Each structure stands twice: as structure tokens, then as C-alpha cells.
Short mmCIF file of C-alpha atoms in Angstrom, two decimals:
data_model
loop_
_atom_site.label_atom_id
_atom_site.label_comp_id
_atom_site.label_asym_id
_atom_site.label_seq_id
_atom_site.Cartn_x
_atom_site.Cartn_y
_atom_site.Cartn_z
CA UNK A 1 26.75 12.87 -34.44
CA UNK A 2 26.42 15.66 -36.95
CA UNK A 3 25.83 14.39 -40.80
CA UNK A 4 28.09 16.96 -42.59
CA UNK A 5 25.64 16.68 -45.22
CA UNK A 6 22.45 18.37 -43.69
CA UNK A 7 23.42 22.18 -44.35
CA UNK A 8 24.20 21.38 -48.14
CA UNK A 9 20.96 19.26 -48.54
CA UNK A 10 18.84 22.04 -47.25
CA UNK A 11 20.91 25.14 -48.85
CA UNK A 12 18.33 26.22 -50.99
CA UNK A 13 15.79 26.19 -47.95
CA UNK A 14 18.10 28.72 -46.06
CA UNK A 15 18.49 30.54 -49.03
CA UNK A 16 14.65 31.41 -49.24
CA UNK A 17 14.78 31.53 -45.45
CA UNK A 18 17.66 34.36 -45.61
CA UNK A 19 15.71 36.27 -48.57
CA UNK A 20 12.51 36.45 -46.61
CA UNK A 21 14.15 37.95 -43.95
CA UNK A 22 16.07 40.26 -46.06
CA UNK A 23 12.99 41.47 -47.83
CA UNK A 24 10.65 41.51 -44.82
CA UNK A 25 13.28 43.92 -42.75
CA UNK A 26 13.98 46.18 -45.91
CA UNK A 27 10.59 46.67 -46.26
CA UNK A 28 9.25 47.26 -42.55
CA UNK A 29 12.62 49.35 -42.38
CA UNK A 30 11.33 51.96 -45.04
CA UNK A 31 8.01 51.73 -43.58
CA UNK A 32 9.29 52.37 -40.15
CA UNK A 33 11.16 55.47 -41.19
CA UNK A 34 8.36 56.99 -43.00
CA UNK A 35 6.13 56.30 -40.25
CA UNK A 36 8.69 57.50 -37.74
CA UNK A 37 8.86 60.71 -39.62
CA UNK A 38 5.51 61.37 -39.70
CA UNK A 39 5.05 60.81 -35.94
CA UNK A 40 7.78 63.06 -35.71
CA UNK A 41 5.98 65.57 -37.55
CA UNK A 42 2.86 65.15 -35.65
CA UNK A 43 4.64 65.68 -32.34
CA UNK A 44 5.60 69.17 -33.71
CA UNK A 45 1.95 70.09 -34.21
CA UNK A 46 1.20 73.13 -31.66
CA UNK A 47 -1.45 71.24 -29.44
CA UNK A 48 -0.97 69.37 -26.46
CA UNK A 49 -3.10 66.16 -27.56
CA UNK A 50 -0.57 65.62 -30.56
CA UNK A 51 1.90 65.67 -27.95
CA UNK A 52 0.15 63.27 -25.92
CA UNK A 53 -0.62 60.69 -28.58
CA UNK A 54 3.18 60.92 -29.44
CA UNK A 55 4.36 60.02 -25.90
CA UNK A 56 1.58 57.25 -25.63
CA UNK A 57 2.51 55.51 -28.81
CA UNK A 58 6.25 55.91 -28.38
CA UNK A 59 5.92 54.89 -24.53
CA UNK A 60 3.75 51.68 -25.49
CA UNK A 61 5.97 50.41 -28.19
CA UNK A 62 9.39 51.02 -26.71
CA UNK A 63 7.81 49.55 -23.28
CA UNK A 64 6.81 46.42 -24.15
CA UNK A 65 8.81 43.51 -25.75
CA UNK A 66 8.23 43.04 -29.21
CA UNK A 67 7.49 39.47 -29.23
CA UNK A 68 4.10 40.69 -27.08
CA UNK A 69 3.54 43.05 -29.99
CA UNK A 70 3.25 40.31 -32.12
CA UNK A 71 1.39 38.28 -30.15
CA UNK A 72 -1.42 41.00 -29.77
CA UNK A 73 -1.21 41.65 -33.44
CA UNK A 74 -1.51 38.15 -34.42
CA UNK A 75 -3.74 36.32 -31.62
CA UNK A 76 -5.50 39.51 -30.39
CA UNK A 77 -6.28 40.81 -33.33
CA UNK A 78 -9.13 38.61 -34.01
CA UNK A 79 -11.00 39.69 -31.06
CA UNK A 80 -11.20 43.09 -32.61
CA UNK A 81 -12.04 41.29 -36.19
CA UNK A 82 -8.44 42.06 -37.25
CA UNK A 83 -7.11 38.67 -38.92
CA UNK A 84 -3.90 39.28 -40.25
CA UNK A 85 -1.49 36.37 -42.18
CA UNK A 86 1.84 35.68 -40.57
CA UNK A 87 3.65 38.10 -43.27
CA UNK A 88 1.08 40.87 -43.06
CA UNK A 89 1.46 40.34 -39.01
CA UNK A 90 5.33 40.60 -39.36
CA UNK A 91 5.30 43.65 -41.76
CA UNK A 92 2.86 45.64 -39.79
CA UNK A 93 4.42 44.75 -36.45
CA UNK A 94 8.02 45.39 -37.29
CA UNK A 95 7.38 48.80 -39.27
CA UNK A 96 4.92 49.88 -36.20
CA UNK A 97 7.72 48.58 -33.83
CA UNK A 98 10.53 50.36 -35.62
CA UNK A 99 8.48 53.76 -36.28
CA UNK A 100 8.52 54.60 -32.72
CA UNK A 101 12.36 54.18 -32.23
CA UNK A 102 12.84 55.99 -35.43
CA UNK A 103 10.61 58.96 -34.31
CA UNK A 104 12.84 59.18 -31.24
CA UNK A 105 16.00 59.24 -33.37
CA UNK A 106 14.21 62.49 -35.59
CA UNK A 107 13.42 63.92 -32.55
CA UNK A 108 16.74 63.92 -30.89
CA UNK A 109 18.36 64.64 -34.27
CA UNK A 110 15.92 67.57 -34.34
CA UNK A 111 16.76 68.99 -30.75
CA UNK A 112 20.42 69.08 -31.65
CA UNK A 113 20.10 71.40 -34.74
CA UNK A 114 20.55 74.89 -33.14
CA UNK A 115 17.75 76.64 -32.62
CA UNK A 116 19.57 79.95 -33.80
CA UNK A 117 19.57 78.70 -37.32
CA UNK A 118 15.80 78.55 -37.35
CA UNK A 119 15.36 82.07 -35.81
CA UNK A 120 17.71 83.32 -38.67
CA UNK A 121 15.88 81.28 -41.27
CA UNK A 122 12.33 82.67 -40.03
CA UNK A 123 13.87 86.32 -39.95
CA UNK A 124 14.87 85.48 -43.67
CA UNK A 125 11.58 84.93 -44.51
CA UNK A 126 11.35 81.06 -44.88
CA UNK A 127 8.14 79.50 -43.62
CA UNK A 128 7.59 76.32 -41.46
CA UNK A 129 7.72 73.96 -44.54
CA UNK A 130 10.94 75.38 -46.05
CA UNK A 131 12.68 75.74 -42.69
CA UNK A 132 11.92 71.75 -42.40
CA UNK A 133 12.87 70.72 -45.81
CA UNK A 134 16.00 73.38 -45.90
CA UNK A 135 17.36 73.76 -43.02
CA UNK A 136 16.21 71.16 -40.35
CA UNK A 137 16.39 67.89 -42.34
CA UNK A 138 19.58 68.20 -44.31
CA UNK A 139 21.70 68.69 -40.73
CA UNK A 140 19.52 66.16 -39.15
CA UNK A 141 20.15 63.39 -41.81
CA UNK A 142 24.09 63.51 -40.82
CA UNK A 143 23.22 63.51 -37.09
CA UNK A 144 20.70 60.87 -37.09
CA UNK A 145 22.48 58.80 -39.36
CA UNK A 146 24.67 56.26 -36.85
CA UNK A 147 21.55 55.83 -34.73
CA UNK A 148 19.42 55.01 -37.66
CA UNK A 149 22.24 52.43 -39.01
CA UNK A 150 21.81 50.80 -35.39
CA UNK A 151 18.29 50.92 -35.21
CA UNK A 152 18.15 49.07 -38.48
CA UNK A 153 20.70 46.02 -37.11
CA UNK A 154 18.30 45.70 -33.95
CA UNK A 155 15.06 45.55 -36.13
CA UNK A 156 16.93 42.79 -38.19
CA UNK A 157 17.81 40.85 -35.14
CA UNK A 158 14.43 41.37 -33.78
CA UNK A 159 12.84 39.65 -36.84
CA UNK A 160 13.92 36.31 -35.78
CA UNK A 161 10.96 36.55 -32.99
CA UNK A 162 8.95 36.46 -35.99
CA UNK A 163 9.51 32.85 -36.51
CA UNK A 164 7.09 32.20 -33.30
CA UNK A 165 4.38 32.90 -35.25
CA UNK A 166 5.70 30.80 -38.42
CA UNK A 167 6.42 33.48 -40.67
CA UNK A 168 9.05 31.57 -43.29
CA UNK A 169 12.19 33.29 -42.32
CA UNK A 170 15.62 32.39 -41.48
CA UNK A 171 15.15 31.06 -38.12
CA UNK A 172 11.68 29.36 -38.89
CA UNK A 173 13.95 27.56 -41.84
CA UNK A 174 16.68 26.39 -39.39
CA UNK A 175 14.24 25.07 -36.29
CA UNK A 176 12.44 23.32 -39.49
CA UNK A 177 15.47 21.80 -40.67
CA UNK A 178 16.54 20.77 -36.79
CA UNK A 179 13.18 19.23 -36.38
CA UNK A 180 13.52 17.03 -39.33
CA UNK A 181 16.96 16.05 -39.00
CA UNK A 182 17.31 15.85 -35.15
CA UNK A 183 20.65 17.46 -36.05
CA UNK A 184 20.94 20.50 -33.74
CA UNK A 185 24.64 22.14 -34.08
CA UNK A 186 24.63 22.58 -37.81
CA UNK A 187 21.52 24.41 -38.48
CA UNK A 188 21.60 26.60 -35.44
CA UNK A 189 25.33 27.51 -36.29
CA UNK A 190 24.79 28.25 -39.79
CA UNK A 191 21.72 30.44 -38.79
CA UNK A 192 24.09 32.48 -36.19
CA UNK A 193 26.55 32.74 -39.16
CA UNK A 194 24.11 34.18 -41.39
CA UNK A 195 22.50 36.45 -39.04
CA UNK A 196 26.29 37.85 -38.11
CA UNK A 197 26.77 38.30 -41.81
CA UNK A 198 23.59 40.25 -42.31
CA UNK A 199 24.37 42.29 -39.56
CA UNK A 200 27.89 42.62 -40.01
CA UNK A 201 27.30 43.86 -43.98
CA UNK A 202 24.68 46.27 -42.62
CA UNK A 203 27.00 47.44 -40.33
CA UNK A 204 29.73 48.18 -42.87
CA UNK A 205 26.98 50.04 -45.39
CA UNK A 206 26.52 52.23 -42.69
CA UNK A 207 29.91 53.12 -41.54
CA UNK A 208 30.76 53.63 -45.47
CA UNK A 209 27.57 55.82 -45.60
CA UNK A 210 28.72 57.61 -42.45
CA UNK A 211 32.39 58.20 -44.13
CA UNK A 212 30.24 59.72 -47.18
CA UNK A 213 28.28 62.03 -45.32
CA UNK A 214 31.28 62.83 -42.77
CA UNK A 215 33.22 64.03 -46.00
CA UNK A 216 30.12 66.20 -46.78
CA UNK A 217 30.15 67.69 -43.25
CA UNK A 218 33.62 68.47 -43.12
CA UNK A 219 33.72 70.50 -46.12
CA UNK A 220 30.86 72.40 -44.99
CA UNK A 221 32.59 73.01 -41.56
CA UNK A 222 35.54 74.35 -43.46
CA UNK A 223 33.77 76.91 -45.35
CA UNK A 224 32.13 78.17 -42.10
CA UNK A 225 34.09 80.89 -40.31
CA UNK B 1 -16.54 42.60 -26.57
CA UNK B 2 -13.02 43.61 -24.49
CA UNK B 3 -13.86 41.87 -21.43
CA UNK B 4 -10.74 42.67 -18.49
CA UNK B 5 -12.73 40.93 -15.92
CA UNK B 6 -11.70 37.48 -17.39
CA UNK B 7 -8.10 38.01 -16.53
CA UNK B 8 -8.81 38.84 -12.89
CA UNK B 9 -8.79 35.13 -11.75
CA UNK B 10 -5.50 34.63 -13.19
CA UNK B 11 -3.76 37.85 -12.06
CA UNK B 12 -1.63 36.35 -9.13
CA UNK B 13 0.02 33.92 -12.01
CA UNK B 14 0.75 36.64 -14.26
CA UNK B 15 2.72 38.60 -11.04
CA UNK B 16 4.14 35.93 -10.12
CA UNK B 17 5.24 35.46 -13.72
CA UNK B 18 6.71 39.15 -13.71
CA UNK B 19 8.36 38.41 -10.64
CA UNK B 20 10.28 35.76 -12.25
CA UNK B 21 10.86 37.88 -15.33
CA UNK B 22 12.20 40.65 -13.20
CA UNK B 23 14.36 38.48 -11.12
CA UNK B 24 16.03 36.85 -14.21
CA UNK B 25 16.53 39.98 -15.71
CA UNK B 26 18.02 41.76 -12.59
CA UNK B 27 20.25 38.79 -12.07
CA UNK B 28 21.75 38.51 -15.83
CA UNK B 29 22.23 42.56 -15.48
CA UNK B 30 23.98 42.54 -12.27
CA UNK B 31 26.29 39.33 -13.25
CA UNK B 32 26.72 41.36 -16.46
CA UNK B 33 28.66 44.16 -14.98
CA UNK B 34 31.49 42.71 -13.43
CA UNK B 35 31.99 40.53 -16.49
CA UNK B 36 31.12 43.37 -18.84
CA UNK B 37 33.97 45.51 -17.01
CA UNK B 38 36.52 42.50 -17.32
CA UNK B 39 35.55 42.00 -20.98
CA UNK B 40 36.14 45.66 -21.77
CA UNK B 41 39.44 45.58 -20.24
CA UNK B 42 40.31 42.28 -21.80
CA UNK B 43 39.72 43.92 -25.31
CA UNK B 44 42.07 46.82 -24.43
CA UNK B 45 44.53 44.71 -23.30
CA UNK B 46 47.85 44.77 -25.16
CA UNK B 47 47.65 40.68 -25.39
CA UNK B 48 46.84 39.99 -28.92
CA UNK B 49 44.85 36.96 -28.47
CA UNK B 50 43.05 37.75 -25.57
CA UNK B 51 42.07 41.42 -27.34
CA UNK B 52 40.91 39.04 -30.62
CA UNK B 53 39.36 36.75 -28.53
CA UNK B 54 37.20 39.43 -26.71
CA UNK B 55 36.30 41.03 -29.88
CA UNK B 56 35.12 37.88 -31.39
CA UNK B 57 33.12 37.55 -28.78
CA UNK B 58 31.69 40.68 -28.82
CA UNK B 59 30.78 40.35 -32.39
CA UNK B 60 29.01 37.52 -31.70
CA UNK B 61 26.93 38.28 -29.10
CA UNK B 62 26.01 41.80 -30.87
CA UNK B 63 25.70 40.31 -34.26
CA UNK B 64 23.43 37.48 -33.71
CA UNK B 65 19.44 37.51 -32.65
CA UNK B 66 19.33 36.79 -28.88
CA UNK B 67 16.59 34.24 -30.03
CA UNK B 68 19.25 32.42 -32.00
CA UNK B 69 21.75 32.66 -29.04
CA UNK B 70 18.94 31.22 -27.07
CA UNK B 71 18.35 28.22 -29.27
CA UNK B 72 22.08 27.49 -29.69
CA UNK B 73 22.68 27.16 -25.86
CA UNK B 74 19.68 25.44 -25.30
CA UNK B 75 19.64 23.00 -28.32
CA UNK B 76 23.04 22.18 -28.87
CA UNK B 77 24.72 21.33 -25.36
CA UNK B 78 21.85 18.35 -24.52
CA UNK B 79 22.49 16.87 -27.88
CA UNK B 80 26.09 16.49 -26.87
CA UNK B 81 25.23 15.03 -23.53
CA UNK B 82 25.28 18.32 -21.35
CA UNK B 83 21.82 18.77 -19.59
CA UNK B 84 21.19 22.07 -17.45
CA UNK B 85 18.34 23.37 -15.91
CA UNK B 86 16.28 25.74 -18.14
CA UNK B 87 16.50 28.47 -15.52
CA UNK B 88 20.05 28.40 -15.21
CA UNK B 89 20.41 28.25 -19.23
CA UNK B 90 18.07 31.14 -19.50
CA UNK B 91 20.39 33.42 -17.12
CA UNK B 92 23.47 32.18 -18.52
CA UNK B 93 22.41 33.13 -21.95
CA UNK B 94 21.13 36.68 -21.33
CA UNK B 95 24.18 37.29 -19.14
CA UNK B 96 26.43 36.35 -21.91
CA UNK B 97 24.68 38.74 -24.27
CA UNK B 98 24.51 41.49 -21.75
CA UNK B 99 28.07 41.21 -21.05
CA UNK B 100 29.13 41.96 -24.78
CA UNK B 101 26.82 45.04 -24.80
CA UNK B 102 27.87 46.42 -21.28
CA UNK B 103 31.93 45.88 -22.85
CA UNK B 104 30.72 48.03 -25.55
CA UNK B 105 28.98 50.37 -23.11
CA UNK B 106 31.91 50.64 -20.53
CA UNK B 107 34.52 50.98 -23.58
CA UNK B 108 32.35 54.48 -24.30
CA UNK B 109 32.90 55.45 -20.57
CA UNK B 110 36.55 54.65 -20.33
CA UNK B 111 37.05 57.32 -23.45
CA UNK B 112 35.31 59.62 -21.44
CA UNK B 113 37.60 59.52 -18.69
CA UNK B 114 40.93 62.16 -19.33
CA UNK B 115 44.02 60.06 -20.00
CA UNK B 116 45.51 62.44 -17.50
CA UNK B 117 44.25 61.13 -14.41
CA UNK B 118 45.29 57.41 -14.96
CA UNK B 119 48.95 58.96 -15.53
CA UNK B 120 48.70 60.92 -12.47
CA UNK B 121 47.44 57.57 -10.52
CA UNK B 122 50.57 55.91 -12.04
CA UNK B 123 52.89 58.90 -10.74
CA UNK B 124 51.59 58.48 -7.53
CA UNK B 125 52.74 54.61 -7.18
CA UNK B 126 49.40 53.30 -8.05
CA UNK B 127 49.59 49.78 -10.04
CA UNK B 128 47.58 48.76 -12.89
CA UNK B 129 44.92 47.05 -11.12
CA UNK B 130 44.76 49.93 -8.56
CA UNK B 131 44.11 52.38 -11.09
CA UNK B 132 41.12 49.90 -12.61
CA UNK B 133 39.67 49.48 -9.29
CA UNK B 134 39.85 53.00 -7.93
CA UNK B 135 40.05 55.67 -10.80
CA UNK B 136 38.43 54.06 -13.75
CA UNK B 137 35.52 51.72 -12.62
CA UNK B 138 33.63 54.05 -10.36
CA UNK B 139 33.86 56.83 -12.94
CA UNK B 140 32.99 54.36 -15.78
CA UNK B 141 30.11 53.28 -13.72
CA UNK B 142 28.79 56.76 -13.06
CA UNK B 143 29.46 57.67 -16.81
CA UNK B 144 27.83 54.98 -17.98
CA UNK B 145 24.22 54.95 -15.81
CA UNK B 146 21.93 55.83 -18.77
CA UNK B 147 23.02 53.58 -20.85
CA UNK B 148 23.35 50.79 -18.44
CA UNK B 149 19.46 51.94 -17.78
CA UNK B 150 18.75 51.33 -21.04
CA UNK B 151 20.55 47.96 -21.53
CA UNK B 152 18.85 46.58 -18.59
CA UNK B 153 15.39 47.58 -19.90
CA UNK B 154 16.52 45.99 -23.16
CA UNK B 155 17.28 42.82 -21.34
CA UNK B 156 14.02 42.87 -19.39
CA UNK B 157 12.11 42.93 -22.42
CA UNK B 158 14.29 40.43 -24.54
CA UNK B 159 13.88 37.98 -21.40
CA UNK B 160 10.19 37.41 -22.98
CA UNK B 161 11.86 35.44 -25.36
CA UNK B 162 13.15 32.67 -22.90
CA UNK B 163 9.28 31.92 -22.46
CA UNK B 164 9.92 30.55 -26.20
CA UNK B 165 12.26 28.07 -24.95
CA UNK B 166 11.27 26.69 -21.37
CA UNK B 167 11.19 29.45 -18.34
CA UNK B 168 7.63 30.09 -16.88
CA UNK B 169 8.19 33.63 -16.74
CA UNK B 170 5.81 36.44 -17.55
CA UNK B 171 5.05 36.10 -21.22
CA UNK B 172 4.70 32.37 -21.25
CA UNK B 173 1.86 32.94 -18.17
CA UNK B 174 0.56 35.19 -20.47
CA UNK B 175 0.35 32.87 -23.18
CA UNK B 176 -1.16 30.34 -20.51
CA UNK B 177 -4.04 32.40 -19.87
CA UNK B 178 -4.51 33.32 -23.33
CA UNK B 179 -5.07 29.36 -23.84
CA UNK B 180 -7.11 29.37 -20.65
CA UNK B 181 -9.65 31.87 -21.19
CA UNK B 182 -9.84 31.70 -24.85
CA UNK B 183 -9.51 35.76 -24.54
CA UNK B 184 -5.98 35.97 -26.36
CA UNK B 185 -6.49 40.13 -26.49
CA UNK B 186 -7.32 40.79 -22.71
CA UNK B 187 -4.57 38.31 -21.86
CA UNK B 188 -1.78 39.73 -23.87
CA UNK B 189 -2.95 43.35 -23.04
CA UNK B 190 -2.93 42.55 -19.30
CA UNK B 191 1.03 40.97 -20.02
CA UNK B 192 2.26 43.75 -21.98
CA UNK B 193 0.95 46.46 -19.13
CA UNK B 194 2.78 44.31 -16.71
CA UNK B 195 6.07 44.44 -18.90
CA UNK B 196 5.32 48.20 -19.17
CA UNK B 197 5.09 48.60 -15.62
CA UNK B 198 8.25 46.65 -15.15
CA UNK B 199 10.24 48.90 -17.36
CA UNK B 200 8.93 51.94 -15.91
CA UNK B 201 10.13 50.77 -12.76
CA UNK B 202 13.77 50.32 -14.22
CA UNK B 203 13.75 53.56 -15.74
CA UNK B 204 12.43 55.37 -12.68
CA UNK B 205 15.25 53.75 -10.61
CA UNK B 206 17.75 54.79 -13.13
CA UNK B 207 17.00 58.41 -13.27
CA UNK B 208 16.75 58.21 -9.26
CA UNK B 209 20.15 56.60 -9.11
CA UNK B 210 20.98 59.11 -11.77
CA UNK B 211 20.16 62.33 -9.69
CA UNK B 212 21.86 60.96 -6.52
CA UNK B 213 25.11 60.59 -8.13
CA UNK B 214 25.07 63.84 -9.81
CA UNK B 215 24.16 65.49 -6.29
CA UNK B 216 27.18 63.56 -4.87
CA UNK B 217 29.29 65.31 -7.71
#
């Protein structure tokens, strides 16, 4: 029978796990966005091998399960002389996995910026860097916001997979509490609830950001004839 | 150092695992289509309780990791004396998960269909059920095909999580090969390659179906 005190007794460990999940996701998401932007810029380079590299990278990371990428890095790494701790594997794995998706989000957002604007900016004497900074990126920012928030949520959920290599995150904590107490229902239901709260909070934050960005967009639209 | 030859004797077991991965995922996706359609309509329904229940279901399955859903449905029912075969639970959890995602995909597809068509069909004397079956559902399936293909790829990749629990699919076979050969790098690389092939297969099938559907337009 479920022992009602289990969850309370282990509240501190659940909190620890929750915070570990939160910081690993936070750091990885920031790294994934930066790496994704770098990848997107590589793809824009004017020679074919850059594009092949991009297509291979994105294809490999999006075409295989995150779980096997974690296994390859954690258990396969030593075969290549790379020995990583579980937490380092988690950070690298999640960042690299996320970067492929963010690069594609940047690419789609970039393609949605009308070509005429880029041509007009070039006519006005802007160089490539200026066009990217002053014309393309600001417009992309509004377009890529909804898919980016969605991707953050996907990465938060994928982070549960890291329990398989015993990263001390939320799912690991719940599984350990289960094996210590033989109480299945409470820890696992609490686990689901905590993820749901984290995901819901992220989604709400994202909608708030979208509204803020949307206000900015409407004013701009109102000004254009 | 990197020696792909050690994997060769284990290729049949990996291929068999790939077959199980494919079968489990496709079964979940196909079962998910009618369930997702039903859930989508339930969510739009006028019945307050039904619509709320559908929204809660969707929120739970979209808002929690699939691994957590697997843990919940693999371990809690047996603790209360309800033992189910592992394969059955795996397919059931994957189906429940994809049903929520497909319901949201179909909701998007529903919005793409002009309201006038529904009104026209109603004027012609179609019942609500007929409007759904003959007017809405065929168009929802066509409009959402690219999104459904993506969802199929997602489920195929996510099905690797089933290995953590009990089912002897591709990734579990990969782990066994890694343990048997002491060559985890080669074993996991071969497994990853098979996932890549399966994903490419679904992507290709989706594009092919998309071309055929747009031709018949």
C-alpha cells in the first residue's frame, strides 16, 4: 500500500533532482542555441563542403534517437580515448542534439525573411555582416520564437533520458526512491507532475514572450504602408 | 582501433531488432490515427466535461517525458496486481502518447479547412457524423501528412526508450551486442546507422505519399 509519507520524506532529494534537471537544461539550451546559430552561419558559407557538413551533422543528429547518442558518447567515447563523466556527457549530448534542431529553426526563420529586403539593404551599401545583424536577425527573432520555445520543451523532456547514465537528475531520483521504498505510484506520479509543471511554466513563459514580441511586430506593421 | 568487423556476426540480431522497432512504432502510429482524430473531435465538442477531459489527457501526454509515461504505466499497474505483457504495454504507451500529439496535429489541420464546406455539407443534409467522415477527416489527413510523417519519425526514435524497460527492440539488441563484443563504439554506431535507415525510410514514404496526394488534387 502507498505510504503517504514517502514523498514528504524524500522531498529534499526530489528538489535536488529538479534543480539538477533545471540547470542542465538551462545550460544545454543556451549552448544549443549558440551552437545552432554557428551551424546556421556555417551553412551560409559560399562553398559546398560547408553545406555537406551541415547536412550530415543535422541528418545524423535528427535521424537517430537521443538515447543512442548518449550511449555512443558515454560508452563509445572511451574507444576513441574520450572519457567523460555522466554530467559532462549530459551537457555535451543535450547541447549537440539540440543544436541540430536550433540550426534548422534558424534556417527556416532565415528563409522566411523576404529576399527583396536583403537586396535592398545591399543596394543601400550594407555589407554581409550588417545585413545579418540589422536586417535578418531582428526579423528572424520574432519568427523563430514559437518553434524555439517548443524545442526548449522537447529538450527538457528529453533530459529524462539522462537517467539511463545515472545523471543525478529528476528521473534518476524518482527511480532511486522507488527502488528504496518499493512504492511505485507516489514517486512516479510526483515525477510526472514535476515535469508537467516545468514544461507548463516554460510554455507560459514562451507565450508571454510571444505576446511581447507580437506587440512589437504589430507596431512595425502599422507603420509600414 | 575502430573495427566494424566485430559487428558482422551480430547483424542478424540487430536487423531483427530493427524489425521489432519498426513494427512497434508503425503499430502505435496507425492506432494513433483514429484515436487522435477521435480525441481531436472530443476536444472540440460542446460537452464541457468531455472537452476538459480531452484537454487534460493531451496536456499530460504532451507535458511529461515519454520515459516517465513508460515508468508510470510499466510499474504502477503491476504494483496493484495488474500484470500485462511488456510488448502490449510498450505499444499501448506509445499509442497513448502519439494520440495526444496527433490530436493536436489534427486540430491544426481542422483549422485549415474552410468553414463554408461544413455549412455547405450541412445544407445538403449531411449529418454531423457524415460531415466528419466524408468532408473533414479526408482533408485533415491530407493536410497533416507532413506533420504526421514527422510524428512517425519522432515515435520511431522515441521507441528506443522501450529498451530501458523490457522490450527487446533495436537499441536493446545494440546494448547486448556492445556487452558481448566489448566494442560499444562499433555496436552503438551500427545501431545508430539502422535507426538512420529506418528514419530515412519513413521520411521517403511520407514524401512519396505527399507527391501522390498532391497529384490527385
